[in-house]
Amino acid sequence: MINITYLSPGVRDLLLSVSPFESGNTPYEPSIEEIRQCIVIDESGINYRESVRRLDKRILPQIETLFKQMNEEKFRSSYDNDRHCLWLTNRKDLFRIFHFLKSDQLHLATLLLTCFTERNLGNLLLTEINTVPNLLRQIVESSTLTSILGSDLTMILQLIIGSPKSINLRNIYWHGFVQYNEVSPKFSYLLLYLLIQIGPIIDGKVVPDRPFISLERFANHTFLPADARCPNAETAIHLIENHPLIDSGFKPLLKSSIDYIYNQNEYGLSMMLLLPIFEHVLRKLFVQINNCPERLLTAEVVIIHEAVRVFRAQHCSRLWMKFQILTCCLSDSEANCLCSELGHGYMGLLADLITYPEGVCLRSKLSHCEFNYEQLPRSIADAQFSLFLALLYRYNNHPDDYGQRLLDYVDNYKVFYHPIAIAKNQMRDFVVEFQRIPECAAAIEGEDATEISNFPVKLIDFWRLFIPLDQLSLYDDMSIQTIEVFLNENTLNLINRYCPHKTTTNGNSEQSLITIIRQLSVHIHQVLTNVDTFLKTRGQAYHSKQLRANQRANFERFINIYDDLHQSVLFISYLTYHSKQLRANQRANFERFINIYDDLHQSVLFISYLSSTILYSLDYIRCNDSRYSSFLMKILRIWLTFIENAVTLSSIIRNRWDELAALYSTAIDKSNKLIAKL
């Protein structure tokens, strides 16, 4: 029994006005034209209320009866053919949706149905255009879809899954406004029926299939330790049974989600059920903590959600939360107290799983069918389910041992997929590589490696302009130890660092700095790989004169024994045997490498020092004159140009160490001239 609804009056009137199912209705397969005749158009467009009323009177009962009287075998025998399903990707999901409808799993059926619809309609657009719109609403409003399916069918689709004023079936389910069996299944049956009608309309058209995004790179990432996973289904069910944040209308859905994750190992289906409820619970907390009850119902939040989507489309390079309820401040610039209420650890894990563009983006990718839900790694599902349970335990006065352990883990979580965190991890990786290289050089030169500190570019006078005096000593020490100190410092608050309501020029510059630092990290990794390869090949050969003598003697024996070989082979061997000049060139080139090695080593150390110092100092930089960030951008670009060229010149097929030495001198000169202008 549902005691409270989260559908606004207008939405509730539209969705709940349809009549209940009556077994006496006659099953009927209406044509698209007959359905279209129920759509009422006035001066403002589709009259949604009147259109739903007419559909309920003439069409919806017949389609519902048609499907309710079909068993799964009859449904499959009627529609599992190329006439209806050839255009569909993963057609088995069509029959799985029908199975869910027949087994009283309307919620899951509708969630999967809207995903299935979005992916297949998007694929259909690819027969005419090269880029698919990001949103289901944009797909059904596309003139291209109208040209493929006709105006009648697309208008019906716009009524069901179009704008926020429409039935808006996808958003009301995926954003957690609908409770268990709150909305009639008639709308889901209608959408299913329309999908089946598309096959005959396009009549065998070959529809391309977009490749799925792979989440395998996250499969082995440890979001939380193994013992953070809820030990069994019973523990989770006990927690939700009497929890004040969980409405009675959501409990059956949560129990079903728990069953899918623990008993059926269907992690994608489990997350389909869980994520809308997770968003709903966060929205309830948001409303309560920020004292804004008007944002709890459908209409208000859908409008906000659409504004968020438009902003993301216009500013896709900006990093911020997909949900307005999770940004650091509200649209009126008032602080969003939910972020501080949940804490940095919780918000960090949530961001890695849900919102950071380079993180999992689970809700977005799942709801838009961007990956195969059947291949969702268990580690991701476990982390997301644990995050939900942690939210409930936080508002439980007496958490059990598992609950307390989970809260401790979450509170201490360190962000991994924020651009700054990624930049730091990239730098840590190449610092490890960098520390191995001097040992190789020392082995070749036959002496101990020493760290040279008299690099000709000095930045201490720049840092002195705005860095506190008690920290300046670190900034004047260009060493691996200092770099590690900077990288391991965690004073920066990464959560909502680029909130749209607080984005400043300095904030934009900060993102540009991080982008260049990450580019530098990628290129430095390649340079170090090139140097390592060169040392292992040319370096070994440089010191193996005796080996070459043995090889020459062996080659002479080879000629004596195999004098009957084909003359072309002898000719190639002859060239190899007499290539003393080639080996001399290689030795000379290796000597040029030795001459440039210390400078290359120091330049990589300087770039690492500069990058780590900037990451450590971001709060100081953004709080000061924008000319400081401008200076850092310029000097980073100087060294980005150098290191990009170094990638090419240090490759095993080039090895142009003399050219690299000239570029190094140019980078030094440009850097010092830039510093002189401060």
XYZ file of C-alpha atoms in Angstrom:
678
model
C 0.000 0.000 0.000
C 1.493 3.370 -1.095
C 0.961 6.039 1.561
C 2.713 8.899 -0.239
C 3.447 9.705 -3.860
C 6.389 11.604 -5.329
C 4.557 12.448 -8.533
C 3.541 16.101 -8.751
C -0.204 16.802 -9.175
C 0.056 17.398 -12.924
C 2.131 14.282 -13.558
C -0.026 12.214 -11.224
C -3.173 13.359 -13.001
C -1.691 12.349 -16.346
C -0.381 8.945 -15.259
C -2.969 7.775 -12.764
C -6.065 8.828 -14.691
C -6.192 5.678 -16.805
C -8.816 3.103 -15.985
C -7.970 -0.181 -14.254
C -7.710 -3.391 -16.223
C -10.994 -5.090 -17.071
C -10.898 -8.699 -18.135
C -13.905 -8.285 -20.421
C -12.058 -6.117 -22.943
C -11.553 -7.505 -26.435
C -7.941 -8.030 -27.500
C -7.122 -5.993 -30.556
C -4.085 -4.984 -32.627
C -4.726 -1.363 -33.623
C -2.884 0.212 -36.529
C -0.472 3.090 -36.025
C -2.966 5.361 -37.769
C -5.716 4.395 -35.313
C -3.442 5.132 -32.353
C -2.383 8.448 -33.917
C -6.012 9.531 -34.200
C -6.126 9.641 -30.398
C -3.357 12.254 -30.236
C -4.835 15.720 -29.805
C -2.887 18.685 -31.179
C -3.666 22.264 -30.130
C -1.893 25.595 -30.525
C 0.819 24.649 -27.989
C 1.530 21.207 -29.451
C 0.393 17.842 -28.100
C -2.429 18.046 -25.570
C -1.084 15.310 -23.310
C -4.001 15.111 -20.910
C -6.664 14.777 -23.595
C -4.505 12.427 -25.668
C -4.077 10.050 -22.719
C -7.824 10.191 -22.033
C -8.637 9.186 -25.621
C -5.978 6.482 -25.688
C -7.369 5.027 -22.471
C -10.825 4.933 -23.951
C -10.007 3.442 -27.371
C -6.582 1.809 -27.449
C -4.854 1.049 -24.143
C -7.357 -1.513 -22.783
C -7.258 -3.511 -26.025
C -3.452 -3.646 -26.160
C -3.248 -4.544 -22.469
C -5.786 -7.325 -22.951
C -3.940 -8.566 -26.028
C -0.726 -9.031 -24.076
C -2.299 -10.237 -20.847
C -4.059 -13.051 -22.708
C -0.799 -14.123 -24.349
C 1.522 -16.483 -22.569
C 5.256 -16.242 -23.214
C 5.228 -19.064 -25.730
C 2.473 -17.380 -27.764
C 4.264 -14.024 -27.641
C 7.484 -15.598 -28.893
C 5.794 -17.550 -31.687
C 4.035 -14.370 -32.844
C 6.974 -11.991 -32.829
C 10.268 -13.912 -32.771
C 10.808 -13.528 -36.501
C 12.765 -11.285 -38.842
C 9.675 -9.348 -39.872
C 9.330 -7.905 -36.368
C 12.792 -8.333 -34.863
C 15.418 -8.184 -37.611
C 16.139 -4.517 -36.838
C 16.555 -5.089 -33.094
C 19.842 -5.419 -31.273
C 19.819 -8.234 -28.731
C 16.273 -9.290 -29.546
C 16.201 -11.687 -26.596
C 15.683 -8.653 -24.362
C 12.322 -8.086 -26.057
C 11.151 -11.449 -24.744
C 12.795 -10.882 -21.393
C 10.798 -7.662 -21.020
C 7.601 -9.563 -21.766
C 8.606 -12.188 -19.199
C 8.995 -9.470 -16.551
C 5.585 -8.044 -17.431
C 3.978 -11.472 -17.105
C 5.692 -12.165 -13.776
C 4.527 -8.970 -12.032
C 7.871 -7.185 -12.432
C 6.485 -4.066 -14.096
C 9.210 -1.845 -12.690
C 12.083 -3.895 -14.037
C 10.258 -4.453 -17.325
C 9.820 -0.708 -17.836
C 13.389 0.155 -16.870
C 14.771 -2.408 -19.308
C 12.203 -1.463 -21.958
C 13.226 2.207 -21.995
C 16.926 1.226 -22.244
C 16.117 -1.211 -25.028
C 14.069 1.430 -26.843
C 16.772 4.084 -26.616
C 19.495 1.827 -27.955
C 17.489 0.469 -30.862
C 15.984 3.788 -31.941
C 19.481 5.278 -31.742
C 20.819 2.508 -33.967
C 17.973 3.158 -36.385
C 19.058 6.792 -36.749
C 22.504 5.597 -37.866
C 20.965 4.442 -41.126
C 20.578 8.126 -42.038
C 23.006 10.139 -39.870
C 26.423 9.613 -38.282
C 25.824 10.794 -34.708
C 23.118 9.662 -32.299
C 21.672 12.263 -29.884
C 22.552 11.758 -26.221
C 19.006 11.545 -24.855
C 15.976 9.406 -25.636
C 13.853 12.539 -25.800
C 16.148 14.002 -28.463
C 16.001 10.767 -30.441
C 12.187 10.683 -30.632
C 12.050 14.404 -31.431
C 14.580 13.994 -34.247
C 13.395 14.870 -37.738
C 15.518 11.964 -38.947
C 13.414 9.487 -36.973
C 10.290 11.064 -38.425
C 11.638 10.572 -41.951
C 12.312 6.886 -41.178
C 9.175 5.935 -39.232
C 6.686 8.565 -40.314
C 5.107 11.376 -38.334
C 2.307 9.267 -36.828
C 4.533 6.797 -34.998
C 7.074 9.398 -33.878
C 4.309 11.571 -32.461
C 3.013 8.631 -30.404
C 6.551 7.982 -29.160
C 6.842 11.657 -28.196
C 3.695 11.279 -26.106
C 5.159 8.329 -24.187
C 8.879 9.107 -23.906
C 9.200 12.718 -25.014
C 9.430 15.985 -23.110
C 8.924 16.377 -19.332
C 5.330 17.404 -20.080
C 4.640 14.050 -21.728
C 4.045 10.713 -20.002
C 7.860 10.774 -19.778
C 7.969 7.074 -18.966
C 11.753 6.795 -18.955
C 12.504 9.641 -16.560
C 9.805 8.994 -13.985
C 11.100 5.438 -13.575
C 14.837 6.008 -13.915
C 14.896 9.009 -11.573
C 13.092 7.208 -8.791
C 9.695 8.912 -8.704
C 7.565 5.794 -9.269
C 6.958 3.261 -6.516
C 6.041 -0.387 -6.819
C 3.031 -0.851 -9.152
C 2.082 2.817 -8.714
C 1.635 3.451 -12.439
C -0.549 1.395 -14.764
C 1.279 -1.111 -17.000
C -0.758 0.170 -19.951
C 1.938 2.684 -20.913
C 4.639 0.016 -20.880
C 2.469 -2.321 -22.950
C 1.874 0.485 -25.459
C 5.598 1.201 -25.844
C 6.312 -2.518 -26.253
C 3.584 -2.748 -28.896
C 5.016 0.205 -30.835
C 8.488 -1.355 -30.914
C 7.029 -4.509 -32.419
C 5.354 -2.445 -35.172
C 8.606 -0.804 -36.293
C 9.978 -3.930 -38.000
C 7.257 -4.088 -40.689
C 7.528 -0.312 -41.233
C 11.248 -0.312 -42.028
C 10.791 -3.556 -44.015
C 14.151 -5.301 -43.745
C 16.323 -2.177 -43.566
C 19.822 -3.082 -42.382
C 20.344 -1.342 -39.039
C 23.913 -0.922 -37.727
C 24.691 -1.707 -34.114
C 26.830 0.654 -32.058
C 29.558 -1.080 -30.055
C 29.014 -1.265 -26.311
C 31.318 0.546 -23.918
C 33.464 -1.889 -21.940
C 33.696 -1.598 -18.158
C 36.451 -4.200 -17.892
C 39.030 -1.590 -16.888
C 37.072 -1.136 -13.650
C 36.625 -4.855 -12.969
C 39.842 -5.211 -10.972
C 39.719 -1.795 -9.346
C 39.256 -2.098 -5.590
C 36.687 0.526 -4.707
C 36.221 -1.014 -1.263
C 37.895 -3.950 0.529
C 36.314 -7.379 0.153
C 34.868 -7.333 3.668
C 32.939 -4.151 2.848
C 30.501 -6.303 0.868
C 27.325 -7.036 2.771
C 27.766 -10.612 4.064
C 24.330 -11.866 3.004
C 20.933 -10.869 1.664
C 19.284 -11.192 5.069
C 21.460 -8.437 6.574
C 20.514 -6.043 3.775
C 16.806 -6.889 3.961
C 16.776 -6.409 7.732
C 18.313 -2.959 7.297
C 15.718 -1.713 4.814
C 12.665 -3.273 6.501
C 12.137 -0.535 9.080
C 14.471 2.187 7.874
C 12.861 5.668 7.949
C 14.420 6.693 4.632
C 12.788 3.822 2.724
C 9.132 4.280 1.781
C 6.971 1.180 1.795
C 6.411 1.503 -1.957
C 10.136 1.040 -2.624
C 10.775 -1.915 -0.322
C 9.546 -4.639 -2.738
C 11.838 -3.187 -5.410
C 14.830 -3.186 -3.064
C 14.160 -6.777 -2.054
C 14.055 -7.726 -5.715
C 17.354 -5.896 -6.285
C 18.912 -7.803 -3.389
C 17.645 -11.088 -4.811
C 19.181 -10.365 -8.220
C 22.581 -9.505 -6.782
C 22.825 -12.261 -4.133
C 20.832 -15.168 -5.493
C 20.717 -14.764 -9.273
C 24.055 -13.026 -9.946
C 22.270 -10.634 -12.310
C 24.228 -7.538 -11.359
C 22.934 -5.330 -14.174
C 19.281 -6.014 -13.345
C 19.988 -5.481 -9.664
C 21.469 -2.044 -10.385
C 18.520 -1.117 -12.626
C 16.260 -1.504 -9.618
C 18.652 -0.027 -7.071
C 19.906 3.152 -8.749
C 16.552 4.977 -9.105
C 15.816 4.310 -5.423
C 19.314 5.464 -4.498
C 18.662 8.732 -6.327
C 15.293 9.063 -4.597
C 16.819 8.612 -1.132
C 19.525 11.176 -1.901
C 16.814 13.563 -3.096
C 14.874 13.111 0.143
C 17.988 13.921 2.151
C 18.760 16.883 -0.089
C 15.291 18.323 0.475
C 15.409 17.729 4.217
C 18.918 19.077 4.809
C 18.553 22.131 2.547
C 14.960 22.837 3.595
C 13.556 22.986 0.052
C 10.500 20.663 0.006
C 9.319 22.037 -3.342
C 12.148 20.123 -5.053
C 10.934 16.695 -3.968
C 8.203 16.122 -6.547
C 8.470 15.109 -10.172
C 7.881 18.329 -12.043
C 10.373 20.475 -10.181
C 13.204 17.982 -10.322
C 12.579 16.984 -13.934
C 12.882 20.639 -14.946
C 16.122 20.884 -12.988
C 17.329 17.652 -14.546
C 16.635 18.952 -18.040
C 18.511 22.177 -17.263
C 21.428 20.090 -16.070
C 21.386 18.091 -19.303
C 21.358 21.251 -21.430
C 24.268 22.679 -19.451
C 26.249 19.472 -19.898
C 25.582 19.483 -23.624
C 26.852 23.061 -23.893
C 29.812 22.659 -21.550
C 30.720 19.000 -21.921
C 34.371 19.661 -21.017
C 33.455 20.858 -17.566
C 33.517 18.393 -14.729
C 30.601 18.452 -12.301
C 27.886 16.295 -10.888
C 25.140 15.061 -13.185
C 22.546 15.506 -10.466
C 21.797 19.018 -9.291
C 21.157 17.601 -5.830
C 24.859 16.669 -5.569
C 26.503 19.932 -6.641
C 28.328 21.888 -3.953
C 25.859 24.763 -4.129
C 22.314 25.350 -5.308
C 21.281 27.335 -8.367
C 20.906 30.426 -6.179
C 24.541 29.962 -5.005
C 23.478 28.882 -1.533
C 25.617 26.069 -0.137
C 24.326 22.535 -0.670
C 24.564 21.120 2.833
C 24.141 17.539 1.619
C 27.797 17.361 0.533
C 29.147 18.275 3.955
C 26.504 16.096 5.625
C 27.656 12.957 3.810
C 31.369 13.779 4.014
C 34.254 13.765 1.545
C 34.777 10.003 1.659
C 31.177 9.195 0.806
C 30.955 11.871 -1.873
C 34.255 10.677 -3.336
C 33.079 7.089 -3.770
C 29.746 8.286 -5.121
C 31.543 10.491 -7.650
C 33.870 7.690 -8.778
C 30.905 5.374 -9.336
C 28.268 7.770 -10.618
C 29.426 11.173 -11.775
C 33.075 11.618 -12.731
C 33.353 11.374 -16.542
C 36.409 9.106 -16.327
C 34.860 7.024 -13.576
C 32.266 4.299 -14.002
C 29.308 6.680 -14.673
C 27.142 3.695 -13.778
C 23.713 5.356 -13.655
C 24.169 7.232 -16.914
C 25.705 4.377 -18.913
C 23.233 1.808 -17.614
C 20.112 3.910 -18.150
C 21.197 4.912 -21.676
C 22.163 1.319 -22.546
C 25.769 2.253 -23.312
C 27.122 -1.073 -22.053
C 25.817 -4.619 -21.956
C 24.004 -4.821 -18.622
C 24.572 -8.582 -18.517
C 28.334 -7.988 -18.365
C 28.403 -5.533 -15.473
C 31.346 -6.584 -13.262
C 30.359 -7.767 -9.822
C 32.952 -5.477 -8.207
C 31.091 -2.412 -9.484
C 27.700 -3.718 -8.373
C 29.108 -4.580 -4.937
C 30.612 -1.114 -4.540
C 27.378 0.622 -5.562
C 25.249 -1.569 -3.305
C 27.653 -0.965 -0.408
C 27.429 2.778 -1.050
C 23.644 2.573 -0.769
C 23.827 0.543 2.445
C 26.348 3.002 3.884
C 23.794 5.759 3.355
C 21.222 3.784 5.332
C 23.682 2.875 8.092
C 24.655 6.542 8.441
C 21.088 7.252 9.503
C 20.761 4.184 11.691
C 21.277 4.875 15.385
C 22.651 1.409 16.114
C 24.717 0.078 13.188
C 25.913 -3.506 13.583
C 29.575 -4.504 13.301
C 29.366 -4.774 9.543
C 27.645 -1.404 9.262
C 30.277 0.340 11.372
C 33.075 -1.264 9.383
C 31.455 -0.172 6.122
C 31.049 3.407 7.359
C 34.719 3.525 8.350
C 35.804 2.307 4.927
C 33.587 4.795 3.116
C 34.577 7.735 5.319
C 38.243 7.088 4.517
C 37.761 6.537 0.790
C 40.238 8.351 -1.468
C 38.984 9.646 -4.808
C 40.493 7.862 -7.797
C 38.770 9.132 -10.965
C 38.822 12.896 -10.459
C 41.190 14.479 -13.061
C 43.545 15.641 -10.297
C 43.621 12.173 -8.733
C 44.227 10.618 -12.151
C 47.043 13.094 -12.838
C 48.686 12.207 -9.525
C 48.429 8.479 -10.193
C 49.915 8.908 -13.665
C 52.814 10.824 -12.151
C 53.384 8.216 -9.456
C 53.663 5.569 -12.166
C 56.248 7.379 -14.231
C 58.230 8.449 -11.145
C 58.701 4.736 -10.424
C 59.872 4.238 -14.018
C 62.102 7.291 -13.800
C 63.875 5.970 -10.720
C 64.883 2.809 -12.599
C 66.518 4.622 -15.511
C 69.575 6.099 -13.701
C 70.591 2.579 -12.666
C 70.736 1.551 -16.321
C 72.788 4.619 -17.222
C 75.120 4.043 -14.292
C 75.695 0.453 -15.380
C 76.687 1.621 -18.836
C 78.975 4.385 -17.611
C 80.437 2.159 -14.936
C 79.884 4.550 -12.064
C 77.302 5.412 -9.436
C 74.379 7.564 -10.541
C 74.163 10.922 -8.888
C 71.197 13.267 -8.822
C 72.155 16.623 -10.306
C 70.318 19.553 -8.795
C 71.732 22.576 -10.618
C 68.974 22.714 -13.229
C 69.250 25.987 -15.177
C 65.573 26.954 -14.692
C 64.755 28.309 -11.219
C 61.157 28.943 -10.119
C 61.610 29.806 -6.455
C 61.189 33.543 -7.110
C 57.855 32.820 -8.773
C 56.579 30.650 -5.915
C 57.694 33.288 -3.429
C 55.048 35.631 -4.860
C 52.145 33.775 -3.214
C 53.294 30.660 -1.346
C 53.506 30.978 2.476
C 57.071 31.429 3.707
C 56.956 28.384 5.972
C 56.445 26.134 2.910
C 58.963 27.673 0.524
C 61.788 25.310 1.423
C 59.923 22.457 -0.272
C 59.491 24.503 -3.433
C 63.242 25.055 -3.690
C 64.118 21.358 -3.604
C 63.892 19.701 -7.024
C 64.163 16.065 -6.004
C 62.256 12.806 -6.190
C 61.622 13.031 -2.449
C 59.926 16.432 -2.827
C 57.849 15.201 -5.754
C 56.615 12.266 -3.670
C 55.709 14.602 -0.802
C 53.644 16.770 -3.156
C 51.907 13.802 -4.771
C 51.026 12.144 -1.464
C 49.522 15.273 0.071
C 45.714 15.043 0.260
C 44.680 18.497 1.459
C 42.785 19.381 -1.730
C 39.003 18.975 -1.627
C 38.233 17.307 -4.956
C 34.483 16.976 -4.488
C 32.583 19.356 -6.763
C 35.755 21.299 -7.393
C 34.282 22.617 -10.638
C 30.706 23.310 -9.560
C 28.928 25.210 -12.401
C 27.538 27.826 -10.023
C 31.046 28.725 -8.833
C 33.104 28.282 -11.991
C 35.576 31.144 -12.330
C 38.278 32.047 -14.816
C 40.802 30.580 -12.410
C 38.710 27.434 -12.152
C 38.765 27.015 -15.911
C 42.512 27.685 -15.986
C 42.995 25.037 -13.321
C 41.365 22.435 -15.532
C 43.636 23.468 -18.408
C 46.692 23.089 -16.180
C 45.606 19.584 -15.205
C 44.981 18.645 -18.834
C 48.529 19.644 -19.818
C 50.024 17.870 -16.797
C 48.255 14.675 -17.828
C 49.513 15.049 -21.398
C 53.036 15.502 -20.047
C 52.675 12.344 -17.971
C 51.664 10.269 -20.990
C 54.545 11.595 -23.104
C 57.122 11.208 -20.334
C 56.094 7.578 -19.916
C 56.784 7.036 -23.622
C 60.141 8.845 -23.468
C 61.224 6.712 -20.507
C 60.142 3.595 -22.389
C 62.169 4.717 -25.416
C 65.248 5.422 -23.285
C 64.947 2.062 -21.550
C 64.674 0.279 -24.910
C 67.686 2.164 -26.264
C 69.768 1.312 -23.218
C 68.910 -2.383 -23.446
C 69.820 -2.601 -27.141
C 72.460 -0.067 -28.106
C 73.887 0.144 -24.594
C 74.617 -3.562 -24.378
C 76.074 -3.592 -27.868
C 78.280 -0.599 -27.018
C 80.154 -2.610 -24.391
C 80.225 -6.015 -26.106
C 83.321 -5.713 -28.351
C 84.411 -9.242 -27.437
C 80.985 -10.567 -28.281
C 81.145 -8.919 -31.685
C 84.590 -10.464 -32.262
C 83.159 -13.873 -31.470
C 80.270 -13.202 -33.790
C 82.662 -12.266 -36.623
C 84.681 -15.476 -36.144
C 81.503 -17.485 -36.096
C 80.331 -15.722 -39.229
C 83.576 -16.678 -41.009
C 82.974 -20.311 -40.085
C 79.437 -19.931 -41.409
C 80.773 -18.741 -44.810
C 83.244 -21.619 -45.036
C 80.656 -24.253 -44.253
C 77.709 -22.910 -46.247
C 79.445 -21.802 -49.448
C 76.691 -23.435 -51.477
C 73.958 -21.112 -50.144
C 71.963 -19.001 -52.534
C 74.008 -16.048 -53.778
C 71.430 -13.514 -52.560
C 71.799 -14.802 -49.023
C 75.599 -14.599 -49.333
C 75.249 -11.050 -50.575
C 73.145 -10.016 -47.566
C 75.616 -11.746 -45.270
C 78.477 -9.987 -47.026
C 76.851 -6.608 -46.358
C 76.358 -7.465 -42.704
C 79.925 -8.708 -42.360
C 81.418 -5.531 -43.825
C 79.154 -2.985 -42.046
C 81.884 -1.660 -39.748
C 80.874 1.914 -40.628
C 77.243 1.234 -39.546
C 78.429 -0.019 -36.173
C 80.694 2.986 -35.868
C 77.708 5.257 -36.475
C 75.741 3.422 -33.795
C 78.609 3.854 -31.339
C 78.864 7.551 -32.164
C 75.111 7.941 -31.709
C 75.268 6.167 -28.370
C 78.001 8.544 -27.270
C 75.718 11.439 -28.216
C 73.034 9.798 -26.074
C 75.452 9.666 -23.127
C 76.194 13.353 -23.619
C 72.502 14.324 -23.582
C 71.445 11.782 -20.952
C 72.015 13.961 -17.895
C 70.132 16.861 -19.484
C 67.251 14.589 -20.478
C 67.219 13.085 -17.007
C 67.122 16.545 -15.435
C 64.425 17.819 -17.782
C 62.145 14.900 -16.860
C 62.869 15.546 -13.191
C 62.074 19.254 -13.681
C 58.784 18.536 -15.463
C 57.821 16.105 -12.698
C 58.752 18.647 -10.043
C 56.845 21.436 -11.814
C 53.723 19.299 -12.343
C 53.613 17.948 -8.790
C 54.201 21.427 -7.370
C 51.299 22.835 -9.376
C 48.963 20.040 -8.223
C 49.999 20.649 -4.630
C 49.494 24.422 -4.970
C 46.158 24.560 -6.817
C 44.314 26.246 -3.961
C 47.000 28.935 -3.708
C 46.979 29.450 -7.477
C 43.213 29.795 -7.825
C 43.026 32.287 -4.950
C 45.527 34.670 -6.547
C 45.989 36.774 -9.642
C 45.125 34.925 -12.862
C 48.494 35.962 -14.300
C 50.097 33.301 -12.092
C 48.071 30.517 -13.695
C 48.770 32.114 -17.080
C 52.524 31.958 -16.399
C 52.295 28.303 -15.415
C 50.300 27.487 -18.549
C 52.997 29.056 -20.709
C 55.904 27.283 -19.061
C 54.058 23.949 -19.126
C 53.422 24.386 -22.846
C 57.130 25.044 -23.446
C 58.012 21.734 -21.844
C 55.050 19.941 -23.418
C 56.455 20.901 -26.830
C 59.877 19.635 -25.774
C 58.619 16.313 -24.439
C 56.317 15.717 -27.456
C 59.340 16.084 -29.738
C 61.377 13.919 -27.370
C 58.906 11.065 -27.885
C 59.657 11.052 -31.606
C 63.391 11.769 -31.442
C 64.060 9.139 -28.749
C 62.220 6.333 -30.548
C 64.348 3.346 -31.544
C 63.900 4.134 -35.247
C 65.084 7.745 -34.849
C 67.538 8.135 -31.922
C 68.271 11.757 -32.885
C 69.988 12.733 -29.663
C 71.794 15.742 -31.148
C 68.459 17.263 -32.234
C 67.043 16.553 -28.795
C 69.966 18.416 -27.228
C 69.180 21.461 -29.366
C 65.499 21.366 -28.364
C 66.509 21.076 -24.720
C 68.583 24.259 -24.998
C 65.653 26.031 -26.681
C 63.258 25.022 -23.877
C 65.723 26.281 -21.267
C 66.112 29.636 -23.036
C 62.353 30.128 -23.465
C 61.684 29.243 -19.815
C 64.276 31.679 -18.486
C 63.018 34.483 -20.742
C 59.491 33.863 -19.442
C 60.705 33.965 -15.833
C 62.592 37.199 -16.515
C 59.302 38.897 -17.462
C 57.725 38.270 -14.045
